[in-house]
PDB file of C-alpha atoms in Angstrom:
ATOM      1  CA  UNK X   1       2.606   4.285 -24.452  1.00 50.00           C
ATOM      2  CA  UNK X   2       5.133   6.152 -22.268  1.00 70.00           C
ATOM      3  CA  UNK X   3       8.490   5.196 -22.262  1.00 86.00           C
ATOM      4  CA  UNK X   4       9.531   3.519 -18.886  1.00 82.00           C
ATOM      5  CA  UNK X   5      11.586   6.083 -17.448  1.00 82.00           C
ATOM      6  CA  UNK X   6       9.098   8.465 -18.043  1.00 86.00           C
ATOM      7  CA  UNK X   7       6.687   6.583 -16.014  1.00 83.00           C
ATOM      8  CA  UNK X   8       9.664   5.904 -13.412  1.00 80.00           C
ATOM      9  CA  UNK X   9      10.281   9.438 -13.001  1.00 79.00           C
ATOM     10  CA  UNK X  10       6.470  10.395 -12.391  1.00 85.00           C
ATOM     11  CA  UNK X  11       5.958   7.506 -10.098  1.00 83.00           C
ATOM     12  CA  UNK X  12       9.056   8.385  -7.727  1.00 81.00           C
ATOM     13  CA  UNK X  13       7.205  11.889  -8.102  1.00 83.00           C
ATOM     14  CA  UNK X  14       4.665  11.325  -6.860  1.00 86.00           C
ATOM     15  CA  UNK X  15       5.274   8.432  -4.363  1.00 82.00           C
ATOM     16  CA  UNK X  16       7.743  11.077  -2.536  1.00 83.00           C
ATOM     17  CA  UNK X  17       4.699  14.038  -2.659  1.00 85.00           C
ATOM     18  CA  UNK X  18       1.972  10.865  -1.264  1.00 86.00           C
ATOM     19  CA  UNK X  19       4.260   9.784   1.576  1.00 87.00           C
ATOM     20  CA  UNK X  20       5.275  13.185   3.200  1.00 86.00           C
ATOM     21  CA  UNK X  21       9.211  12.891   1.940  1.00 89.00           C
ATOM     22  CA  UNK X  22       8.523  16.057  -0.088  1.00 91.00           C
ATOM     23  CA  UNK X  23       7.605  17.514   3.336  1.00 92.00           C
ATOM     24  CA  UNK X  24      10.343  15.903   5.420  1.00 93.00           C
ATOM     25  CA  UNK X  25      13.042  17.032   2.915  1.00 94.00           C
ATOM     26  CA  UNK X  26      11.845  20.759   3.207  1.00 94.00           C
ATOM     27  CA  UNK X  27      11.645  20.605   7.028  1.00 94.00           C
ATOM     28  CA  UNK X  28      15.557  19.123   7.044  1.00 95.00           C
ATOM     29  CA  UNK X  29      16.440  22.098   4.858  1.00 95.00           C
ATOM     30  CA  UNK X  30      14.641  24.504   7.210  1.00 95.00           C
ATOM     31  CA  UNK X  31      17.084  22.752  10.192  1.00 93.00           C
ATOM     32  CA  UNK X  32      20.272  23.146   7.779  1.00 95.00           C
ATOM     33  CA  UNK X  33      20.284  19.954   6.583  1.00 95.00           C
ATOM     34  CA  UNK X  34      20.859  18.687   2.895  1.00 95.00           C
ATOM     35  CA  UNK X  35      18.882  15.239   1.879  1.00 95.00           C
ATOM     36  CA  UNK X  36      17.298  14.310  -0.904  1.00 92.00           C
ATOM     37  CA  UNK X  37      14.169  11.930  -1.609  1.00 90.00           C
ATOM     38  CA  UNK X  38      15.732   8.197  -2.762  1.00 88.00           C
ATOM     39  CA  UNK X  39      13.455   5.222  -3.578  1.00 83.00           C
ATOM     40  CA  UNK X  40      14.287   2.268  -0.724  1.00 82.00           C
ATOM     41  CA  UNK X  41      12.526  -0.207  -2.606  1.00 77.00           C
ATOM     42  CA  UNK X  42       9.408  -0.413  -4.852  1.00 76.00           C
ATOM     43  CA  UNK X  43       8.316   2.939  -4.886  1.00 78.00           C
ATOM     44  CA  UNK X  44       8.567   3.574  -0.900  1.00 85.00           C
ATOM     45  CA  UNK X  45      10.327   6.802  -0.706  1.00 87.00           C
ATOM     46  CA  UNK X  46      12.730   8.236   2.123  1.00 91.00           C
ATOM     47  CA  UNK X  47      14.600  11.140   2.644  1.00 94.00           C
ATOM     48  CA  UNK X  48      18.789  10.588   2.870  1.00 95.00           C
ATOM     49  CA  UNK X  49      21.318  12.436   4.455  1.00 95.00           C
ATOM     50  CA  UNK X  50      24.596  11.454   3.765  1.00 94.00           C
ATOM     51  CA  UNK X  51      27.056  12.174   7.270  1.00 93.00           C
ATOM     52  CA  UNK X  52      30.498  11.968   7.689  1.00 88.00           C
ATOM     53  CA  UNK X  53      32.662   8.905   7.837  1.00 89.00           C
ATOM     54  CA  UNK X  54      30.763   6.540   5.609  1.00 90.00           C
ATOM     55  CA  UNK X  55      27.282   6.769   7.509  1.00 93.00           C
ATOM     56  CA  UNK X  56      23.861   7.917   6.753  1.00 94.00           C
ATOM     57  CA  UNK X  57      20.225   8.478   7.649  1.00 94.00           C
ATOM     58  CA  UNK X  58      17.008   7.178   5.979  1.00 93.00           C
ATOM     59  CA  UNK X  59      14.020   8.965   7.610  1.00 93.00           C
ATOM     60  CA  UNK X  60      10.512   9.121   6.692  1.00 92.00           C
ATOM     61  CA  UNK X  61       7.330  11.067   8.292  1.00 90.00           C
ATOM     62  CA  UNK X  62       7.723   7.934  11.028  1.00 89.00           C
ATOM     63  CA  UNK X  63      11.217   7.834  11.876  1.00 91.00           C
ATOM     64  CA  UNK X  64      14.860   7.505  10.867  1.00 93.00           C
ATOM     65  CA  UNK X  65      17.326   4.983  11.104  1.00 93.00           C
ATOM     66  CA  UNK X  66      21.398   5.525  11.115  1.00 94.00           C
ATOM     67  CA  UNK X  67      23.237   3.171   8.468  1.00 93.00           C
ATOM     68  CA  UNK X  68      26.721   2.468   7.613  1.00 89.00           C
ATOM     69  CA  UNK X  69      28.844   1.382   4.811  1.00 85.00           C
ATOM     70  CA  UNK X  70      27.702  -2.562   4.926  1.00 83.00           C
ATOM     71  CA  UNK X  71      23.998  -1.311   5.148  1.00 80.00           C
ATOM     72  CA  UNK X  72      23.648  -2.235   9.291  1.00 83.00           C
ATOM     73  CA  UNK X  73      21.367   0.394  10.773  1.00 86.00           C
ATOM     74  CA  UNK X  74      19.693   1.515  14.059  1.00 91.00           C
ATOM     75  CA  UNK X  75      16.817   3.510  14.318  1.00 91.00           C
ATOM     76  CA  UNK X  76      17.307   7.150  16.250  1.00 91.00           C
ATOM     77  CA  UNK X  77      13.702   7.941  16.095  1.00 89.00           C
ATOM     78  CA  UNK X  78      10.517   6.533  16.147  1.00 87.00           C
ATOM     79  CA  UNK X  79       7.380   8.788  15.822  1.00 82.00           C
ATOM     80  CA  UNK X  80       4.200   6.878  15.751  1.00 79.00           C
ATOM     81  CA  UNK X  81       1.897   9.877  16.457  1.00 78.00           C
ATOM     82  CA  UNK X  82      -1.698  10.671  14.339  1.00 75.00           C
ATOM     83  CA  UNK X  83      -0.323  13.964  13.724  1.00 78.00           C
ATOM     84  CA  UNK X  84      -0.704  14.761  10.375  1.00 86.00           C
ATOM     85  CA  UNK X  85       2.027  14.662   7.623  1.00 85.00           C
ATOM     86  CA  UNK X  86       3.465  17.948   7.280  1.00 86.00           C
ATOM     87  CA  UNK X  87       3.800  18.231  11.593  1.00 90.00           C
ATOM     88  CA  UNK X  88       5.173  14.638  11.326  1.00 89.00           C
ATOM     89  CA  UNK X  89       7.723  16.046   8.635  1.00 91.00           C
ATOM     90  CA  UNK X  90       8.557  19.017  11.070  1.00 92.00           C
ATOM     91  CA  UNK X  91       8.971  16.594  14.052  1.00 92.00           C
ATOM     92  CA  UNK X  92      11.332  14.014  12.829  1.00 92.00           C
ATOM     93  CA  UNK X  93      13.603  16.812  10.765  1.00 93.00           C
ATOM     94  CA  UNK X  94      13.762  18.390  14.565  1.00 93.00           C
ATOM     95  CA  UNK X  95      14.975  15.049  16.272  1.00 93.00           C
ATOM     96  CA  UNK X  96      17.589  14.317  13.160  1.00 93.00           C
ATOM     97  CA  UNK X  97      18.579  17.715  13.131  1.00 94.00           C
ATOM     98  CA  UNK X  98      19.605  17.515  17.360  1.00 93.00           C
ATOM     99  CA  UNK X  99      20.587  13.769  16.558  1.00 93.00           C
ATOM    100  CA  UNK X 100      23.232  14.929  14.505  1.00 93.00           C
ATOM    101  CA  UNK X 101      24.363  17.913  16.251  1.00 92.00           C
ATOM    102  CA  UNK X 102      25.362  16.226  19.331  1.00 92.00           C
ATOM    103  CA  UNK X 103      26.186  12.856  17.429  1.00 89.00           C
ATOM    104  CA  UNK X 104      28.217  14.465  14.591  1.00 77.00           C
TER     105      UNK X 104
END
């Protein structure tokens, strides 16, 4: 039997490839942005970006939401379309990427 944080590691893995975060995390990169895949809570995956003065975003193929310190948040994007994935990915990277330029 696999050790526990073996089977962690793989799940994370693939929970981030399954839900697009993989995807979303490339398309941020391709806007100049640097976030990395973190687990919010069983093995639901988002992608963070850390910002300046204590805040940050969480943002999946659906949307993101701004945080602070205390963990209040907002969401600055909703996308609710049947696109697929990867043009979901591309879509919400695009509206974090502007939300942050003229938020930041």
């Amino acid at each position: 039997m696999e050790d526990f944080a073996t089977y962690y590691l793989e799940r994370t893995t693939s929970a981030s490839k399954e839900q697009g975060i993989d995807d979303l995390v490339i398309a941020l990169e391709k806007q100049g942005i640097k976030a990395t895949s973190e687990q919010t809570g069983g093995f639901t995956m988002c992608a963070f970006i850390k910002l300046k003065g204590g805040k940050y975003i969480y943002a999946n193929t659906y949307g993101a939401g701004l945080y602070d310190e205390e963990g209040y948040g907002e969401d600055i994007y909703n996308n609710e379309s049947e696109e697929d994935q990867q043009a979901r990915a591309e879509d919400v990277a695009k509206s974090v990427a502007n939300w942050i330029k003229n938020n930041q």
